[in-house]
Short mmCIF file of C-alpha atoms and ligand atoms in Angstrom, two decimals:
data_model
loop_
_atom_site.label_atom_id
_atom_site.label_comp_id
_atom_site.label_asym_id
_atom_site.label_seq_id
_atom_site.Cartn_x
_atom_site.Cartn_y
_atom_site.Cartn_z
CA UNK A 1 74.24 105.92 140.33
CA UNK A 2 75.21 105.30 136.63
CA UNK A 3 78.86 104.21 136.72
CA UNK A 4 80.59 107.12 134.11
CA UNK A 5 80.64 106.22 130.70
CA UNK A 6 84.52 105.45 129.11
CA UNK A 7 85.97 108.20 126.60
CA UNK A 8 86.00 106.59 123.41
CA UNK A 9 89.70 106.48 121.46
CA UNK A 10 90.28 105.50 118.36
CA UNK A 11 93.60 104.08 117.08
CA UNK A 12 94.08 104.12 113.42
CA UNK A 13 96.91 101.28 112.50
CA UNK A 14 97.33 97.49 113.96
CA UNK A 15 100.93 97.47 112.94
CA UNK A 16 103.45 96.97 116.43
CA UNK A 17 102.89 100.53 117.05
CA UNK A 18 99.24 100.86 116.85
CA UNK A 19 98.51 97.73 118.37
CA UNK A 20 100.99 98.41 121.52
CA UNK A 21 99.74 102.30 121.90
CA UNK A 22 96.00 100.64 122.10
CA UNK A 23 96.72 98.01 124.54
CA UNK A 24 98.98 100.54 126.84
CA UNK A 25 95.60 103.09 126.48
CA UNK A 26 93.13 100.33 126.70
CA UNK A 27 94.89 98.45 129.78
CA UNK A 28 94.98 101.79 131.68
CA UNK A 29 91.17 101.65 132.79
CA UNK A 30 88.39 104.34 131.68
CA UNK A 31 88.79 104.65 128.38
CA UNK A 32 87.17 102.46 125.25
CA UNK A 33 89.65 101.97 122.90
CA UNK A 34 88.32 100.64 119.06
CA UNK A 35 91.40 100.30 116.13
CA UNK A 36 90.59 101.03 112.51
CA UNK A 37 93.36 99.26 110.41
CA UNK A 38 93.22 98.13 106.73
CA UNK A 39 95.49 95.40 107.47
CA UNK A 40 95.60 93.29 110.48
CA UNK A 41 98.32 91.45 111.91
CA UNK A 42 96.71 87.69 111.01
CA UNK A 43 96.35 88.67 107.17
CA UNK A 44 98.67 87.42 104.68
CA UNK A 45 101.64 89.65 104.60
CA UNK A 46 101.40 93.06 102.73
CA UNK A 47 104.09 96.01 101.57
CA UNK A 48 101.32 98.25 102.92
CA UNK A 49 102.46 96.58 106.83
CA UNK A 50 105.96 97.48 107.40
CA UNK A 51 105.61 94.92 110.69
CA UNK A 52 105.29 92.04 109.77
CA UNK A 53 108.88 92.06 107.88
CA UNK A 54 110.71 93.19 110.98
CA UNK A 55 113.44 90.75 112.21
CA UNK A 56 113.06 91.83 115.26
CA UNK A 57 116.03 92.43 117.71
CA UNK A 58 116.18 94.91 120.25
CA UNK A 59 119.16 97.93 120.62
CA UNK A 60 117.95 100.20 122.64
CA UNK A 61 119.84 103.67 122.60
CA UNK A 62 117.32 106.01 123.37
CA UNK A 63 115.09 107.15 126.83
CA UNK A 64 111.81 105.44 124.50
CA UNK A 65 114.13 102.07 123.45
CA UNK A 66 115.31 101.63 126.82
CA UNK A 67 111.69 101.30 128.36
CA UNK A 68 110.72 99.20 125.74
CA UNK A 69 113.68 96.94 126.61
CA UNK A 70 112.63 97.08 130.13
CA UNK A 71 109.19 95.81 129.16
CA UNK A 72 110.02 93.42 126.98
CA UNK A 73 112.51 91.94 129.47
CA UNK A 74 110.00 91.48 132.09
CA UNK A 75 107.83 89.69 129.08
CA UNK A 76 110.56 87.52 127.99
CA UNK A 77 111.23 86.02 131.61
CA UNK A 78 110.58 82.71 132.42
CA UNK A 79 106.86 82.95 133.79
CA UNK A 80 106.98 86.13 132.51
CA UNK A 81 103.27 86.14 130.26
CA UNK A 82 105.04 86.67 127.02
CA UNK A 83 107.87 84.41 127.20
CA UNK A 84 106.75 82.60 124.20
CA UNK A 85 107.19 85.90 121.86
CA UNK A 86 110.56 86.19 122.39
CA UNK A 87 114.32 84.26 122.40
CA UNK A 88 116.83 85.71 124.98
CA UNK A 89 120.47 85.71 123.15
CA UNK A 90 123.68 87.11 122.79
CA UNK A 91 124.19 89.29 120.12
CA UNK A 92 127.61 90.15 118.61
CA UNK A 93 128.18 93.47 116.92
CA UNK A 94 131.36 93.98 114.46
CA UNK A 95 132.45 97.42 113.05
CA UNK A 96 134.66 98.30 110.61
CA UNK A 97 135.39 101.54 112.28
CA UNK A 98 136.99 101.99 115.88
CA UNK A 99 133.97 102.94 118.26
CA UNK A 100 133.78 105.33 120.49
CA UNK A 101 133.81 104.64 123.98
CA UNK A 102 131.26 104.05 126.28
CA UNK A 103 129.41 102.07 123.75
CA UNK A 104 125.84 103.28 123.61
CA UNK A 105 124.74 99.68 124.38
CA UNK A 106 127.08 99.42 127.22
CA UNK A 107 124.07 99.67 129.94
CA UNK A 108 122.59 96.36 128.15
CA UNK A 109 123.14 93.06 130.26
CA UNK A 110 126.43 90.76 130.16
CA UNK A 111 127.74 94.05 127.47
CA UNK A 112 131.24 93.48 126.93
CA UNK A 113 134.04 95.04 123.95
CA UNK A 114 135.32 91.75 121.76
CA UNK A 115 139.13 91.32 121.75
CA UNK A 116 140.74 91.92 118.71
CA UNK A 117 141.17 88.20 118.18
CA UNK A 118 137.58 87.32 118.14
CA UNK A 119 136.68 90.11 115.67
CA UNK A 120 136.47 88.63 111.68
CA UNK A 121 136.48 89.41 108.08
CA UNK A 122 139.05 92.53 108.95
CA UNK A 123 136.83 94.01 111.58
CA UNK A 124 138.03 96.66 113.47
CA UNK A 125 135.84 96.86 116.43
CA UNK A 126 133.08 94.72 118.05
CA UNK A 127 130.86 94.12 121.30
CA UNK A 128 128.65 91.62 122.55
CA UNK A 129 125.43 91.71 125.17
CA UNK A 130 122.18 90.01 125.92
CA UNK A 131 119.41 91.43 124.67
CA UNK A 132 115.85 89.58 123.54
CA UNK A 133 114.56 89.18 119.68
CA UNK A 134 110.88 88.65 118.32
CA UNK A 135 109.57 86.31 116.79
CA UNK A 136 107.10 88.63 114.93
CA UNK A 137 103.87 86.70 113.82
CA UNK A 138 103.70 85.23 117.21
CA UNK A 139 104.09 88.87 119.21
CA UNK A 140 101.78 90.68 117.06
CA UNK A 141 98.89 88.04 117.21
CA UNK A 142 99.74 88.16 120.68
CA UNK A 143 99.28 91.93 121.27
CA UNK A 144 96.19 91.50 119.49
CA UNK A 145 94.62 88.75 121.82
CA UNK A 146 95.50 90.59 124.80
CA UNK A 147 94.02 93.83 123.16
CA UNK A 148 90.72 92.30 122.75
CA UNK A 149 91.17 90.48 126.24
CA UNK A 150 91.42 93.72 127.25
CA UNK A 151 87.63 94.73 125.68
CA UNK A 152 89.42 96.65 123.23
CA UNK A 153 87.67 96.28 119.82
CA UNK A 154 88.54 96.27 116.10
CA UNK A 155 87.13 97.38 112.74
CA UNK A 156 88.55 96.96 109.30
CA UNK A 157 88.74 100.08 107.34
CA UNK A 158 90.68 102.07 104.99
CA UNK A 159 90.50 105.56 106.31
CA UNK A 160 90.53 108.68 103.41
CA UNK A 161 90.78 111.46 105.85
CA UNK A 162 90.80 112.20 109.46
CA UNK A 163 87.12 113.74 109.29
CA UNK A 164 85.76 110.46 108.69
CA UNK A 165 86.34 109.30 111.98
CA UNK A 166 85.93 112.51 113.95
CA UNK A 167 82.28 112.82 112.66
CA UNK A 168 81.78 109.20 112.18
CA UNK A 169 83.40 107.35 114.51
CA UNK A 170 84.91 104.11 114.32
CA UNK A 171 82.08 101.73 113.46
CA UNK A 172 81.02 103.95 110.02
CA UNK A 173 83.41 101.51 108.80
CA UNK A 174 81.52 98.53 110.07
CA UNK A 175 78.59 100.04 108.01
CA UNK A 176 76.85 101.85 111.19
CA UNK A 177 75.37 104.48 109.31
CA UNK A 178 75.25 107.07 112.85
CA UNK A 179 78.67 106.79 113.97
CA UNK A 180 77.45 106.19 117.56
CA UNK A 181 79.18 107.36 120.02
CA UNK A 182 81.33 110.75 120.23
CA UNK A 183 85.06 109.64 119.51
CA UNK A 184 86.90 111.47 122.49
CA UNK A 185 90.14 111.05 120.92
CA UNK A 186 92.18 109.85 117.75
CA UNK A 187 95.77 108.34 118.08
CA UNK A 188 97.53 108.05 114.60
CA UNK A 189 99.79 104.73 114.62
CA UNK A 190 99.71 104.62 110.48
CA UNK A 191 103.37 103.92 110.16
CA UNK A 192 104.19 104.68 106.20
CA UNK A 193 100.34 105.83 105.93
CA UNK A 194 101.19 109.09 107.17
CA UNK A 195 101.78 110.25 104.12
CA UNK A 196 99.20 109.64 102.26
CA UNK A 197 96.45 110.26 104.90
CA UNK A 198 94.17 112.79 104.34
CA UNK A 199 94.41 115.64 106.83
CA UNK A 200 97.94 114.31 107.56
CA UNK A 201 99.63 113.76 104.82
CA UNK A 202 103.16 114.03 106.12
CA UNK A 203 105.39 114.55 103.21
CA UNK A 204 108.36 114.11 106.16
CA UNK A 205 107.40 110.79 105.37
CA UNK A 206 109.83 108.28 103.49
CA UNK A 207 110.59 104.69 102.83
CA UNK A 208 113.85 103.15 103.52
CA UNK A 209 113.43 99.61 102.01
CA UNK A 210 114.65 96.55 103.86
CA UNK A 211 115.26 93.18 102.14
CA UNK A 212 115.26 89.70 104.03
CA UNK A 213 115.46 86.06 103.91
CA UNK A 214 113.72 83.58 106.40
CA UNK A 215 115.25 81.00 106.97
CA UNK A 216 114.74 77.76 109.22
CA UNK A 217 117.89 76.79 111.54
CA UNK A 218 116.97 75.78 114.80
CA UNK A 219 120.31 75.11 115.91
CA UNK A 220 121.44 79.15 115.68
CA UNK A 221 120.86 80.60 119.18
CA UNK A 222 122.53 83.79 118.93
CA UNK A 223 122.79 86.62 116.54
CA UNK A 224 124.98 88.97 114.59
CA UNK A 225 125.53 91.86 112.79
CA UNK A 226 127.96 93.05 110.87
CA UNK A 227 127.93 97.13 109.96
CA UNK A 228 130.05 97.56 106.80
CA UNK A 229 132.74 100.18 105.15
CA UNK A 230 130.27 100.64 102.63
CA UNK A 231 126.66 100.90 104.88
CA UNK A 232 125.80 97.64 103.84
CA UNK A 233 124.16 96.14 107.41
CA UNK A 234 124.38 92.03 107.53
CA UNK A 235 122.29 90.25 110.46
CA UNK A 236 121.86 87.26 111.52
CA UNK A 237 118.57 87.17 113.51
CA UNK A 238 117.12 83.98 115.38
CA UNK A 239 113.64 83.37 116.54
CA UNK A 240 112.51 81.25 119.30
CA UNK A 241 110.27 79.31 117.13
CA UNK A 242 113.67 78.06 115.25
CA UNK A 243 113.61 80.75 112.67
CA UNK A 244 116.42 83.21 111.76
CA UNK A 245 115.64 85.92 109.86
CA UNK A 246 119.05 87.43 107.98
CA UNK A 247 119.46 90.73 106.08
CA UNK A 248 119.54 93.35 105.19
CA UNK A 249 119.98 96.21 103.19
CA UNK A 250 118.38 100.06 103.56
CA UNK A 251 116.96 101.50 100.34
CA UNK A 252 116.66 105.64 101.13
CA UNK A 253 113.15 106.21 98.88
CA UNK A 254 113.19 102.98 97.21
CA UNK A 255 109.31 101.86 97.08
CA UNK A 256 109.94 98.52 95.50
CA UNK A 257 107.19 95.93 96.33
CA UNK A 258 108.91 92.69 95.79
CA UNK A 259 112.43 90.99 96.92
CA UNK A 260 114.75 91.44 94.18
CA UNK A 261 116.77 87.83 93.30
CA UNK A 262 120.11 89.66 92.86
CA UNK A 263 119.81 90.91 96.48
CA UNK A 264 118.58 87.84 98.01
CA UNK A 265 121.84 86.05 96.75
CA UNK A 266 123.95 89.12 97.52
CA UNK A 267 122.45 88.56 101.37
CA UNK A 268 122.79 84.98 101.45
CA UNK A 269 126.16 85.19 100.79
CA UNK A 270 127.09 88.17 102.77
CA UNK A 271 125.29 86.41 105.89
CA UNK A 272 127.61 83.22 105.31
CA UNK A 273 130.35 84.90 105.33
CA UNK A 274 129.24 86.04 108.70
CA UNK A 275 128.12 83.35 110.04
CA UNK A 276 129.43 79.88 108.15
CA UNK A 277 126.96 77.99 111.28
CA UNK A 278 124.08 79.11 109.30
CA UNK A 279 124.83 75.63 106.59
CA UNK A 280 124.46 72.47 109.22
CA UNK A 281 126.87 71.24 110.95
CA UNK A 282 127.04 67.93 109.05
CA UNK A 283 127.79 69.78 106.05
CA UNK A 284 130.49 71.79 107.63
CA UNK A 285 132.02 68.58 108.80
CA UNK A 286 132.75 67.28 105.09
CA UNK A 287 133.63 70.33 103.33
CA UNK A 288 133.22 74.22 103.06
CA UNK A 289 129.86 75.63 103.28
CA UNK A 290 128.26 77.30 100.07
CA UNK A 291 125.38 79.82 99.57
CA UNK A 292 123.97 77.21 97.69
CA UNK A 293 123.82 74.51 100.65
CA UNK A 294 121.71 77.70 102.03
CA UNK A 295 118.83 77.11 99.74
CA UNK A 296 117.27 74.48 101.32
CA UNK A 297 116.78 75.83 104.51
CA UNK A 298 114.47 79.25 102.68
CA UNK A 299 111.32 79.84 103.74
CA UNK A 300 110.40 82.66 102.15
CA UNK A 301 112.51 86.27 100.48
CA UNK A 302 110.56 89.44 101.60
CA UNK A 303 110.82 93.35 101.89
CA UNK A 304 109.29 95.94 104.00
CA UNK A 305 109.23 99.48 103.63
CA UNK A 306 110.49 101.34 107.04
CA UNK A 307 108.30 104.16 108.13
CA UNK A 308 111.28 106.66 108.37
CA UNK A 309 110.74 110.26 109.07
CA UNK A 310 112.71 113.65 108.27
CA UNK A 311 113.32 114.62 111.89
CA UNK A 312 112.74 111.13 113.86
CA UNK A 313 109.35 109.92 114.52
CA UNK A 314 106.43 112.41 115.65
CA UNK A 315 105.01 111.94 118.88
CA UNK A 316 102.74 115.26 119.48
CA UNK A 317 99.08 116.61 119.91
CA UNK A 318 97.36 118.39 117.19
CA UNK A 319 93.30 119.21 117.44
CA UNK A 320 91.02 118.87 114.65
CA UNK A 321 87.42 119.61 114.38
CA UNK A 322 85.01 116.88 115.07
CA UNK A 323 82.16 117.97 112.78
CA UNK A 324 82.13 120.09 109.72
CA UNK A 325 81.37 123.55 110.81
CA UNK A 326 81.51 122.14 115.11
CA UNK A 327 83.31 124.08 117.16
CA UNK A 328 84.41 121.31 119.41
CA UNK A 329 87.60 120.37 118.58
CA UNK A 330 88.57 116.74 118.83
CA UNK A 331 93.05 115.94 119.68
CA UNK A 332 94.70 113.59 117.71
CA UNK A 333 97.86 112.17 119.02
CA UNK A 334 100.40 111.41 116.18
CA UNK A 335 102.56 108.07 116.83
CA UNK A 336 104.57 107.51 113.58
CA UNK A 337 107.36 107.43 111.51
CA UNK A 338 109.43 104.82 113.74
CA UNK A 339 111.65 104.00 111.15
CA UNK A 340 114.12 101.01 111.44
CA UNK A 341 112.82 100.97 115.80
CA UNK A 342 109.06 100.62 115.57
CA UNK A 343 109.50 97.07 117.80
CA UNK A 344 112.07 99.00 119.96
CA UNK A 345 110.22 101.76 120.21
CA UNK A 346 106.78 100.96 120.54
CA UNK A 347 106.08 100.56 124.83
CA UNK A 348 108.37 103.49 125.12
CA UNK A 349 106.27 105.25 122.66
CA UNK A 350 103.32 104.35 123.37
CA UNK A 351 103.65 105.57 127.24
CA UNK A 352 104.40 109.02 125.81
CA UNK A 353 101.15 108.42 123.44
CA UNK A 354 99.06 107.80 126.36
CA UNK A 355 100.19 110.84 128.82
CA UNK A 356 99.95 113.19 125.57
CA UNK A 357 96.93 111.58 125.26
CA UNK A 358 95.72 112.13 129.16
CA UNK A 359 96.87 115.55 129.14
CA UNK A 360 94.89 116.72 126.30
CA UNK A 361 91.73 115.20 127.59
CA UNK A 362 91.95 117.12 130.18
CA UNK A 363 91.78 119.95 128.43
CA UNK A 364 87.91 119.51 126.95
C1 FAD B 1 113.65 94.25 107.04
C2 FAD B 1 113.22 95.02 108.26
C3 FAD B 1 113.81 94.73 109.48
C4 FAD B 1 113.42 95.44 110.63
N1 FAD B 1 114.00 95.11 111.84
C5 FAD B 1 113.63 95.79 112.96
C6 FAD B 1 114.21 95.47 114.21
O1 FAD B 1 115.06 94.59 114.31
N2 FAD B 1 113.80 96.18 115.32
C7 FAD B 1 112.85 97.16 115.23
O2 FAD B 1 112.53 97.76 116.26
N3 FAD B 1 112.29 97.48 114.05
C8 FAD B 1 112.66 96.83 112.91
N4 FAD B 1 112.10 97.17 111.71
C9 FAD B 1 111.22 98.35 111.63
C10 FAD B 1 109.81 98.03 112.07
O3 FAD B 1 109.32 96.92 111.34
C11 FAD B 1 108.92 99.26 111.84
O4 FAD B 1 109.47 100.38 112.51
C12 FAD B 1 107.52 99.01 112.41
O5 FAD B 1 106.96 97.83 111.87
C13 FAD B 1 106.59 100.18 112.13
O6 FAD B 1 105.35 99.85 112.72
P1 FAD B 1 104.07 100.74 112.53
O7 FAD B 1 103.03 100.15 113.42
O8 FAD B 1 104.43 102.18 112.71
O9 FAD B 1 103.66 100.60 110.99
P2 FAD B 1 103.05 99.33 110.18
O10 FAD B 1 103.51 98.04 110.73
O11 FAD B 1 103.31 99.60 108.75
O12 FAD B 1 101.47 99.42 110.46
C14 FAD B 1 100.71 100.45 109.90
C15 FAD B 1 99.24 100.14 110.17
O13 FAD B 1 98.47 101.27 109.75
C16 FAD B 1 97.43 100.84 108.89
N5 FAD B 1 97.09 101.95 108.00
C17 FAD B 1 97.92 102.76 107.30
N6 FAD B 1 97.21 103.70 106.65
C18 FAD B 1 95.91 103.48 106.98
C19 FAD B 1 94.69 104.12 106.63
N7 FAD B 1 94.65 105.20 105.85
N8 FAD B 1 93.51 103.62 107.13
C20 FAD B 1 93.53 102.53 107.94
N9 FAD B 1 94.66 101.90 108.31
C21 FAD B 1 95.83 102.37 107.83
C22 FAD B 1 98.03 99.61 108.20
O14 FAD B 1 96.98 98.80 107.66
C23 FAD B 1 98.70 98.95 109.39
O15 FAD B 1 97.75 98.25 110.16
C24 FAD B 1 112.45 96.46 110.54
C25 FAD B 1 111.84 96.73 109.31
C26 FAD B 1 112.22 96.02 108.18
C27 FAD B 1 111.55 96.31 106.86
#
C-alpha cells in the first residue's frame, strides 16, 4: 500500500519566526514543509530582516515567552544540542521607578530584588535572575541546518501577493512553471512584510527602530539593562562567542535604514556609564575609562526595524482561495508582528502556529 502522501505547507519568511514555526511544523511528522523568503539568514545583513539585529536576551512575561524560555533552556544545557547558540548569565535590571511587586520575572531562575546599595546612577529599583542570551548568526544558521536536516526545503523568492503561492506553489519561484503540488497550507512569518504583502497588507503594521553597537569583550559574562526616566532603554548584552551587543533606543515609525553617528556615541556612552567593565581592565587600572577607549573594541553600528503591531502580534486562521475562480479554499495561518519578542516569542508561537495550523486542516 502507498504510504500517504505529506500535506504540503508553505512558510513565507526565514527570519527567527519563520524559520522556528517551520522546524516546529516540519519536526512534527506528516507534513512537507518548503519556506519562501527573500532574505535568508546566511546573507549579508539587510533592514528588510529585522533578525539578524536582535541582541538577543530572553524576558519572558507572557504564557508564549515562558515556553520559549523553557525550550531554549533545555537547548542551552550542557549536552543540551544547542548549547553552542546560547550563553547562560545573570542579568541585572535597574529602574528608575519603584516596581511593583511580584516582579513579572520573579518565576525566572536564581530571581532576586537588588538592595538599595547595589542599585547605581540614582536607580530606584532593580532585580537580577538567570536567564540565557543568543548569539544570533550562530542560532539562526542553526535553525536553518536543522530545518533542512529535518527534509524541510527552501526557495528564494519575493512574494507580491498571497495568490501566487496558493495557485503556484512554492517552487514557481524556483522557475517550475506548474507549481506542482497542491500547497495544503500557508503560514505567514513575514515579520515587517506584513504590511506591504499583497492580500495582507496589515496597515496594524509599524516599525519601532532599534539602534546597536557590536562590540568584542570576551571578558563580560553577564548583562544589563538600564530602563530610564525618559524611555531611553540601555543594555548591555553578551554573546557566547565573546560578543556583546549594547543598545538601544526605540524609534515609534522611524524607517531609517542606517545607524545614525550621533546615536551610536549617545549609546556608547550611555552603556559606559552602565557598565565602566565594558573598557579592559588594564585600562581601568591606570585611569578612568572613556567612550573613546570604547572604539577599539567596534565591530560594527547597526539598526533593525521591530515588527511591532497595533494590538500585539497576530496569531489566527484566515482562508483564501487557492485558484482564481476555485472554490476550495486554502488557510493561512498569520505569525507576525512580534515586535521587540520575536526570539522570545518564537517556540511559544510557533506551537500555537502549528495547532491553528492542525485544526484547520482538519477542516478540508
Ligand atoms: C536592536 C534590536 C534588538 C532586539 N532585541 C531582541 C531581544 O533581545 N529579544 C527578542 O526576543 N527580540 C529582540 N528583537 C526583536 C526581534 O529581532 C524581532 O522580533 C524578530 O527578529 C522578528 O522576526 P520575524 O521572523 O518576525 O521577522 P524578520 O526577521 O524580519 O524576518 C522576516 C522574513 O520574511 C521575509 N519576507 C518579508 N516579506 C516577504 C515577501 N513578500 N516575500 C518573501 N519573503 C518575505 C524576509 O525576507 C525575512 O526572511 C530586537 C530587535 C532589534 C531591532
Amino acid at each position: 500500500m502507498a504510504a500517504p502522501s505529506k500535506k504540503q505547507i508553505v512558510v513565507l519568511g526565514a527570519g527567527v519566526v519563520g524559520l522556528t514555526t517551520a522546524l516546529k511544523i516540519q519536526e512534527q511528522g506528516g507534513y512537507q514543509v518548503i519556506i519562501i523568503a527573500d532574505i535568508l539568514p546566511s546573507d549579508p545583513k539587510s533592514i528588510r530582516y529585522c533578525s539578524h539585529w536582535a541582541g538577543a536576551i530572553i524576558r519572558p512575561e507572557g504564557e508564549v515567552d515562558k515556553e520559549t524560555f523553557k525550550v531554549m533552556w533545555e537547548m542551552s544545557a550542557p549536552e543540551g544540542g544547542a548549547e553552542g547558540c546560547f550563553l547562560r548569565e545573570r542579568q541585572t535590571e535597574y529602574y528608575c521607578d519603584k516596581q511593583d511587586e511580584p516582579h513579572p520575572l520573579a518565576h525566572m531562575p536564581d530571581f532576586r530584588y537588588l538592595n538599595d546599595d547595589e542599585l547605581i546612577l540614582g536607580t530606584a529599583a532593580g532585580v537580577e535572575y538567570t536567564t540565557v542570551t543568543i548569539d544570533i548568526p550562530i542560532y539562526l544558521n542553526y535553525l536553518l541546518s536543522r530545518f533542512l536536516a529535518q527534509g524541510g526545503s527552501i526557495v528564494r523568492g519575493s512574494v507580491q501577493h498571497i495568490s501566487q503561492v496558493t495557485e503556484g506553489g512554492a517552487y514557481v519561484f524556483a522557475g517550475v512553471k506548474s507549481g506542482g503540488a497542491t500547497v495544503d497550507a500557508i503560514i505567514v512569518c513575514v515579520g515587517i512584510g506584513a504590511r506591504f504583502l499583497g492580500g495582507v497588507e496589515d496597515k496594524d503594521i509599524y516599525p519601532v527602530r532599534g539602534q546597536s553597537v557590536l562590540l568584542r569583550a570576551p571578558w563580560i559574562r553577564s548583562g544589563r539593562v538600564l530602563l530610564g526616566k525618559d524611555g531611553t532603554l540601555t543594555y548591555v548584552i553578551p554573546r557566547r562567542s565573546g560578543t556583546v551587543i549594547i543598545g538601544g533606543t526605540k524609534d515609534v515609525d522611524d524607517w531609517y535604514p542606517a545607524p545614525r553617528p550621533e546615536t551610536a556615541h549617545d549609546i556608547l556612552s550611555r552603556s559606559l556609564a552602565m557598565c565602566p567593565e565594558l573598557v579592559p581592565q588594564s585600562i581601568r587600572d591606570q585611569r578612568a575609562p572613556t567612550v573613546e577607549d570604547l572604539v577599539p573594541l567596534v565591530i560594527e553600528e547597526g539598526c533593525g526595524l521591530r515588527p511591532a503591531r497595533k494590538g500585539g502580534f497576530r496569531l489566527e486562521v484566515e482562508w483564501y482561495p487557492s485558484e482564481h475562480g476555485q472554490a476550495r479554499k486554502v488557510p493561512v495561518v498569520h505569525n507576525y508582528g512580534h515586535g521587540g519578542g520575536g526570539f522570545e516569542g518564537s517556540w511559544g508561537s510557533a506551537s500555537v502556529a502549528l495547532q491553528l495550523l492542525e485544526k484547520a486542516l482538519a477542516q478540508t
